[in-house]
Coordinates of C-alpha atoms in Angstrom, one line a residue:
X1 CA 17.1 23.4 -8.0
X2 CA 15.3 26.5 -6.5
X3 CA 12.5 28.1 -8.5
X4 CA 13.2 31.8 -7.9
X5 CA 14.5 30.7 -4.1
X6 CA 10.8 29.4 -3.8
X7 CA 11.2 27.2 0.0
X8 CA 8.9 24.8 0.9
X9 CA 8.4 22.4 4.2
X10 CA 9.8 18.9 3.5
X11 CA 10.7 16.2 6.2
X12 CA 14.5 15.6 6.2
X13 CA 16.2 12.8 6.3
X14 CA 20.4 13.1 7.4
X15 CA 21.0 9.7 8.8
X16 CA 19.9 5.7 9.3
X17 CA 18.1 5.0 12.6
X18 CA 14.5 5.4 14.2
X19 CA 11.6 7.9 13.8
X20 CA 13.4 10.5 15.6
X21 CA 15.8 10.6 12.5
X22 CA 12.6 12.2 10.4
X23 CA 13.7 16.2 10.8
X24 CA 10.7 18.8 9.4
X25 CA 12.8 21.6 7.7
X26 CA 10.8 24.7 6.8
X27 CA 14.0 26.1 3.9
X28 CA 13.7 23.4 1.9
X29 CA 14.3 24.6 -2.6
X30 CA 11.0 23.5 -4.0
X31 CA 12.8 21.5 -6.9
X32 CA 11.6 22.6 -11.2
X33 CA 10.4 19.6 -13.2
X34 CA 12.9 18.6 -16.2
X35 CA 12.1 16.7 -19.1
X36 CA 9.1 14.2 -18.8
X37 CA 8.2 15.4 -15.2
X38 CA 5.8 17.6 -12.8
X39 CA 5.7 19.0 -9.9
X40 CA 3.0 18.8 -7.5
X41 CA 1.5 20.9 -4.7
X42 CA 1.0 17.9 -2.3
X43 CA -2.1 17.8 -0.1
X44 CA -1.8 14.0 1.3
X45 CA 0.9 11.7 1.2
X46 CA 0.3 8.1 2.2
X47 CA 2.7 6.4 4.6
X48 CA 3.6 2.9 3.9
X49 CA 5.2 0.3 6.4
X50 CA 8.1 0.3 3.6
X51 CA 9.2 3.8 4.3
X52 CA 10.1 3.0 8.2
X53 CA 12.4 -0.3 6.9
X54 CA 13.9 2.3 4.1
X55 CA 14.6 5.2 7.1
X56 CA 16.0 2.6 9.9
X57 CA 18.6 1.4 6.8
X58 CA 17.3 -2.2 7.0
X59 CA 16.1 -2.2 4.0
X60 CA 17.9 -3.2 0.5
X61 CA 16.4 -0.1 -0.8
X62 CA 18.9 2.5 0.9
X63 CA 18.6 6.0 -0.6
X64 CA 21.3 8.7 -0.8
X65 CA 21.4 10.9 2.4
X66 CA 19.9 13.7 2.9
X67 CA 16.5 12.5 1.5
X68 CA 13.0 12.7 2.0
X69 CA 10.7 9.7 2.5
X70 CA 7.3 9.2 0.9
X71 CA 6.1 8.0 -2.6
X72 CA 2.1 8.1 -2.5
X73 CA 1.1 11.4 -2.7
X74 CA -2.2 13.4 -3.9
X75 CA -2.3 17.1 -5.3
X76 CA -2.5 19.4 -7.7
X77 CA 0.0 19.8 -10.8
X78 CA 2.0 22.5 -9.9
X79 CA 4.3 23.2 -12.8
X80 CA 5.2 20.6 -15.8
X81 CA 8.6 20.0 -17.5
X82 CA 9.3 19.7 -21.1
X83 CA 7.2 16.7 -22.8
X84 CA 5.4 16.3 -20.0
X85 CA 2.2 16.8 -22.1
X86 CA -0.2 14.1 -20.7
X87 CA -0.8 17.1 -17.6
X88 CA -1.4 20.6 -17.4
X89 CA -1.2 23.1 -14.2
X90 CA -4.3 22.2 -11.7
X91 CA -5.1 19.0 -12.7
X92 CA -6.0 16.7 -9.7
X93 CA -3.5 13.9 -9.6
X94 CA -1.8 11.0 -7.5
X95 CA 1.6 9.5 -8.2
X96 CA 2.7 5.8 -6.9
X97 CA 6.4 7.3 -7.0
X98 CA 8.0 10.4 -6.6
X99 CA 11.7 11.7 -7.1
X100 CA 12.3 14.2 -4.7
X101 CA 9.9 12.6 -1.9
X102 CA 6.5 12.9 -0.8
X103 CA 6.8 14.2 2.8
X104 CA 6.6 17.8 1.4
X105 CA 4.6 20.8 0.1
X106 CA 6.0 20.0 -3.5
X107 CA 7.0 16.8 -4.9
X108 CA 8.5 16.1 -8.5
X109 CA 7.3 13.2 -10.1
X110 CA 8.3 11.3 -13.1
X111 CA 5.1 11.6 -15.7
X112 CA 4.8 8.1 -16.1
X113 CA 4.1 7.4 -12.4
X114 CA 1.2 10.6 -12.3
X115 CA -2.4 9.7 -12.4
X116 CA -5.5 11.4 -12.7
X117 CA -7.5 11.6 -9.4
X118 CA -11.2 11.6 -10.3
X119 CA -13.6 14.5 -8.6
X120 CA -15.5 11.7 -7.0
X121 CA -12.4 10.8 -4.5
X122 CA -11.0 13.7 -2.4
X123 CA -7.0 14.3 -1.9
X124 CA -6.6 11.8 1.4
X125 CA -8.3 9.3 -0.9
X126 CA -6.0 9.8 -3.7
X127 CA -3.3 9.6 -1.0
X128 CA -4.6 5.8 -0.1
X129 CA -4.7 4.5 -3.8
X130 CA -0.5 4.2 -5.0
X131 CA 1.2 1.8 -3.1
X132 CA -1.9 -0.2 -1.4
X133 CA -4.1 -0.5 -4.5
X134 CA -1.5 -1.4 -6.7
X135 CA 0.2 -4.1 -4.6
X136 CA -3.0 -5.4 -3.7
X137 CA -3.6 -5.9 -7.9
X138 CA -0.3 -6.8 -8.3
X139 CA -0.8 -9.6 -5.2
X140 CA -3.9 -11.0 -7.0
X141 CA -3.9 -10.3 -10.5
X142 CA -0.2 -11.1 -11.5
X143 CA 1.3 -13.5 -8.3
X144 CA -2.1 -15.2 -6.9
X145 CA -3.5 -14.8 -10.9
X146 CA -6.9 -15.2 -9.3
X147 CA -9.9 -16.9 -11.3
X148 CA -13.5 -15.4 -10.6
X149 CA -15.1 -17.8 -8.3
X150 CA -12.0 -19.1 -6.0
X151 CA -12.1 -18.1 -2.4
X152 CA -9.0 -15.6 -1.1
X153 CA -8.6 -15.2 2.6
X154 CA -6.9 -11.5 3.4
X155 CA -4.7 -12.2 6.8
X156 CA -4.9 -8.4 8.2
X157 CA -7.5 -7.2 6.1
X158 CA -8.5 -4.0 7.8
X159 CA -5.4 -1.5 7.1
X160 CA -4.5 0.0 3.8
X161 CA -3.2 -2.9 1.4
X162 CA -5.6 -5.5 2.6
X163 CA -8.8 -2.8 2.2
X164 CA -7.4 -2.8 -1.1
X165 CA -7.4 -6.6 -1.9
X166 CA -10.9 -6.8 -0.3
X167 CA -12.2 -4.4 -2.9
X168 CA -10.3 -5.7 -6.0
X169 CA -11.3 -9.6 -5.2
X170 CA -14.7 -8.5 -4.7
X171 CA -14.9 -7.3 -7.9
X172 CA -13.0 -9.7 -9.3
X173 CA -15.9 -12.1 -8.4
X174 CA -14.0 -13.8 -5.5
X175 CA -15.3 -15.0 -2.5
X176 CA -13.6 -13.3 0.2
X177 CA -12.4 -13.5 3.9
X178 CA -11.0 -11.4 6.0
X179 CA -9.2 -11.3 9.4
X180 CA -9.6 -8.2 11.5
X181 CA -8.2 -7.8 15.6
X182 CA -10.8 -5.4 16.3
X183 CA -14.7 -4.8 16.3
X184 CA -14.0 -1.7 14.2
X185 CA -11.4 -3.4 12.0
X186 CA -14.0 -6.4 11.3
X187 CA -16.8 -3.9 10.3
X188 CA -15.1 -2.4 8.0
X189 CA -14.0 -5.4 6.4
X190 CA -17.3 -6.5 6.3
X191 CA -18.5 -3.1 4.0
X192 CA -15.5 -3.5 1.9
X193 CA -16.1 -6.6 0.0
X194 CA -15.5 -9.6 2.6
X195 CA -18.4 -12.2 2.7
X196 CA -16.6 -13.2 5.7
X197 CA -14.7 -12.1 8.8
X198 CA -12.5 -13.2 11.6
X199 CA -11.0 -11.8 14.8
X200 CA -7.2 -13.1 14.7
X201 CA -6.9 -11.9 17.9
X202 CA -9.3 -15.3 19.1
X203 CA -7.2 -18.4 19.7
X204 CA -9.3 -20.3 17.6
X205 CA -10.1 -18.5 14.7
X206 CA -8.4 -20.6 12.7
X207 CA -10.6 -23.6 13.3
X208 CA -13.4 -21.3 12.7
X209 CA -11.7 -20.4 9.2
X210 CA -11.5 -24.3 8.4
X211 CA -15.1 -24.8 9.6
X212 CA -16.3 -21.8 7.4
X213 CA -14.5 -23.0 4.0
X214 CA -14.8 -26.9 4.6
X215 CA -12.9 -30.2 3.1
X216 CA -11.3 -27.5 -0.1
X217 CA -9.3 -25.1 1.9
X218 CA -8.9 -21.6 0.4
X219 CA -7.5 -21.2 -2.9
X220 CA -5.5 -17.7 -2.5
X221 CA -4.5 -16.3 1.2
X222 CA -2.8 -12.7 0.8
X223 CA -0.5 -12.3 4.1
X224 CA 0.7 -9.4 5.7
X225 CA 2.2 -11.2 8.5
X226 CA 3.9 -14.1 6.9
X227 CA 6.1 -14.2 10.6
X228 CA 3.5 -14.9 12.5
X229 CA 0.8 -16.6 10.2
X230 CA 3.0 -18.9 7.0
X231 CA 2.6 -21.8 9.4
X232 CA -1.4 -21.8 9.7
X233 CA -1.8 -20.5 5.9
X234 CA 0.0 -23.5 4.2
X235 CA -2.9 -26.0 6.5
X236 CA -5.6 -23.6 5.3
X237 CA -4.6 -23.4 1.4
X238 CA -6.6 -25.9 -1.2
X239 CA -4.8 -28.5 -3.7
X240 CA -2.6 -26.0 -5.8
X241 CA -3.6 -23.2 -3.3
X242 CA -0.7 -20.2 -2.9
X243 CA -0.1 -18.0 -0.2
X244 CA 1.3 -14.3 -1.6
X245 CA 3.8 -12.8 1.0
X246 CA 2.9 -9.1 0.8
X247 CA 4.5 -7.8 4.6
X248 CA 6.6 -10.5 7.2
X249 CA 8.2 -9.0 10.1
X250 CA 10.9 -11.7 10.6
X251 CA 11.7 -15.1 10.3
X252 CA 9.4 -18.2 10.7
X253 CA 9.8 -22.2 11.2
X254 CA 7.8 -24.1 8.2
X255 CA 7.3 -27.7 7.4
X256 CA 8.1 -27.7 4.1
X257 CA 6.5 -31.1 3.6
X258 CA 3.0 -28.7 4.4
X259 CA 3.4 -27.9 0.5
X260 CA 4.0 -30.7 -0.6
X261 CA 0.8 -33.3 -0.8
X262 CA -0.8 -30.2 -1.9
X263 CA 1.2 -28.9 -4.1
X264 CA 0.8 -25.2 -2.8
X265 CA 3.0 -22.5 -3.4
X266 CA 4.5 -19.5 -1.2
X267 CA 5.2 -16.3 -3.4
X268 CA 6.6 -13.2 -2.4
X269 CA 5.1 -9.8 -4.3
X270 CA 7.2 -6.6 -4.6
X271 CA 5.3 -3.7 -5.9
X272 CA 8.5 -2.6 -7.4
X273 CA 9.7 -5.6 -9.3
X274 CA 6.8 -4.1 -11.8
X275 CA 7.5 -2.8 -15.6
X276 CA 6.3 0.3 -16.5
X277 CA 3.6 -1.7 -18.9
X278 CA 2.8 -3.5 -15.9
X279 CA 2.0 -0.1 -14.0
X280 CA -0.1 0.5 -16.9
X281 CA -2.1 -2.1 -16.9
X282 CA -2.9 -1.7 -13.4
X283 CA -3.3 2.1 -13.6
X284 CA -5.8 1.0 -16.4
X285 CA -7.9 -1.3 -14.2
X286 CA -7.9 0.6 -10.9
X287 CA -9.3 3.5 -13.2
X288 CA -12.3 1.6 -13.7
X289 CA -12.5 0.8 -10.6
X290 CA -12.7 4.7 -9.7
X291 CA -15.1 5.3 -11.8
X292 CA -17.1 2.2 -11.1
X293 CA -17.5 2.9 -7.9
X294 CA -15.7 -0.6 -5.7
X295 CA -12.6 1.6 -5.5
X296 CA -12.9 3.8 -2.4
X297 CA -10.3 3.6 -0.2
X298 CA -10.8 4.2 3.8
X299 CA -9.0 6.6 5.8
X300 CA -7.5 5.5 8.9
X301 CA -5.1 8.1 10.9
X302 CA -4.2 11.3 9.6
X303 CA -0.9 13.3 11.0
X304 CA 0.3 16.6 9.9
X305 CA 4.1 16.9 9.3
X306 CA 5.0 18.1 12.3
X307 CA 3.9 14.3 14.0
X308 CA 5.3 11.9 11.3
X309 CA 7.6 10.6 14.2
X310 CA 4.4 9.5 15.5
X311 CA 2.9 8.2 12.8
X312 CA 6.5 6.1 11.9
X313 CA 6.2 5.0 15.5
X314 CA 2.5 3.5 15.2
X315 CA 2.5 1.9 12.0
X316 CA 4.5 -0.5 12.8
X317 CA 3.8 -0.6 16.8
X318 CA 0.3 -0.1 17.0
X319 CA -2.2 -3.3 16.3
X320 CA -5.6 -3.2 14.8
X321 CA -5.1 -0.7 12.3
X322 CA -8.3 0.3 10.0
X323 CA -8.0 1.8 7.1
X324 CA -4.9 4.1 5.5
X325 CA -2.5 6.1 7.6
X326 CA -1.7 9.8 5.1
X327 CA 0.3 12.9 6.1
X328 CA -2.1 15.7 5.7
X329 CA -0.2 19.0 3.5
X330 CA -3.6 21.0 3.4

């Protein structure tokens, strides 16, 4: 796989288990596009909550040992494989998947899964948009399939994905409402699209959401926390309202009876269960939004390679998280 023995730096990983199993490797064969792919000189690579369930070997997603984690990454296009004609060396690009993993100074890339990054957003911008932006069009557009002018309530609405969903229902012509567990988390709600925010960390912000919204309920609520939250969501939804699972942390009692008088709906999104026409699509509309202007995503904590133990260790420990953790390459 080595392009004349070129090495790079690339995070390792030899075995299942915590964040100590992440291993930075400095001799690591930068890998040559084949047919229909590139490789890219990575600057930032996002890091989702997905990428600690896939390294622990919890999740169903279980890759082939040794590997290297990471799928959202932002660069420049390196070298480009046979038919890969869409890109040519130096373009400014982000990926929602990559083949030989993100956590890296190069990463190959399937062509289909490579999009332009626009001049306006820099490269830990371009880091933020794959996985968060996508699911959060995915959650709204195709599961929630919003309407302009129904209300959406984002529970944890101030890291990466629910940013995201602020922005898109926003423009979307939704009204929006967030949850944040912090003063800093709830202002930046606020100046990313939400009419509306709540601290979740109150133990009576529910009643406050009830108050806010009246008799209807909320039509859509986008969960990251269906473990904690399902309960209170199915008494908040309107008459046909649906709550869209997007992150849940472990099981949860329900009353199933909660969906019944209203007829309400629980649906669970995978970003992955999505065609390539479907990635398309999306691609298509979070362009616009790019060049629009409503899509700018927030940076939240940046780590260099040599601390993605830490970073693994906070995203899923630490609370109150604003705005997109990336791995910075530069």
């Amino acid at each position: 796989m080595a392009t004349g023995l070129k090495l790079m730096r690339a995070i390792r990983v030899f075995e299942f288990g915590g964040p100590e199993v992440l291993k930075l490797q400095s001799d690591v064969a930068v890998p040559t596009p084949k047919d229909h792919q590139v490789l890219i000189k990575v600057h930032a690579c996002g890091v989702n909550p997905v990428e600690t369930y896939i390294r622990s070997g919890t999740h169903k997603i279980k890759p082939l040992l040794p590997y290297t984690p990471g799928s959202d990454v932002a660069g420049v296009i390196e070298a480009v494989g046979d038919n890969a004609s869409t890109f040519k060396k130096g373009d400014r690009v982000f990926t929602t998947s990559t083949i030989s993993g993100g956590y890296a100074e190069y990463a190959l890339a399937a062509d289909h899964t490579v999009y332009p990054l626009p001049e306006k957003l820099d490269f830990k911008q371009g880091a933020a948009i794959g996985t968060p932006y996508f699911t959060a069009y995915r959650a709204l557009l195709h599961s929630a399939r919003v309407k302009a002018g129904e209300s959406v309530l984002v529970h944890g609405a101030s890291g990466g994905v629910g940013l995201a969903v602020c922005q898109i229902a926003r423009a979307y012509g939704l009204k929006v409402l967030g949850t944040a567990g912090t003063q800093e988390g709830q202002n930046i709600v606020l100046q990313n699209g939400a009419h509306e925010v709540f601290n979740h960390r109150e133990h009576n912000y529910i009643d406050k959401i009830k108050k806010s919204v009246g008799e209807k309920g909320i039509d859509v609520i986008i969960e990251m926390l269906a473990n904690v939250n399902l309960n209170n969501d199915l008494n908040l939804l309107s008459h046909g309202g649906r709550v869209i699972v997007v992150g849940s942390r472990g099981p949860i009692e329900i009353k199933p009876r909660d969906t019944m008088t209203k007829e309400s709906s629980i649906i669970g999104v995978a970003l992955y269960s999505s065609t390539k026409e479907e990635f398309r699509q999306y691609a298509a509309a979070l362009q616009a939004g790019m060049e629009i202007g409503w899509l700018t995503p927030v940076i939240g904590s940046q780590y260099s390679l040599e601390k993605v133990a830490q970073a693994h260790e906070n995203i899923i420990h630490s609370s109150g998280a604003t705005g997109k953790m990336i791995l910075l390459l530069e």
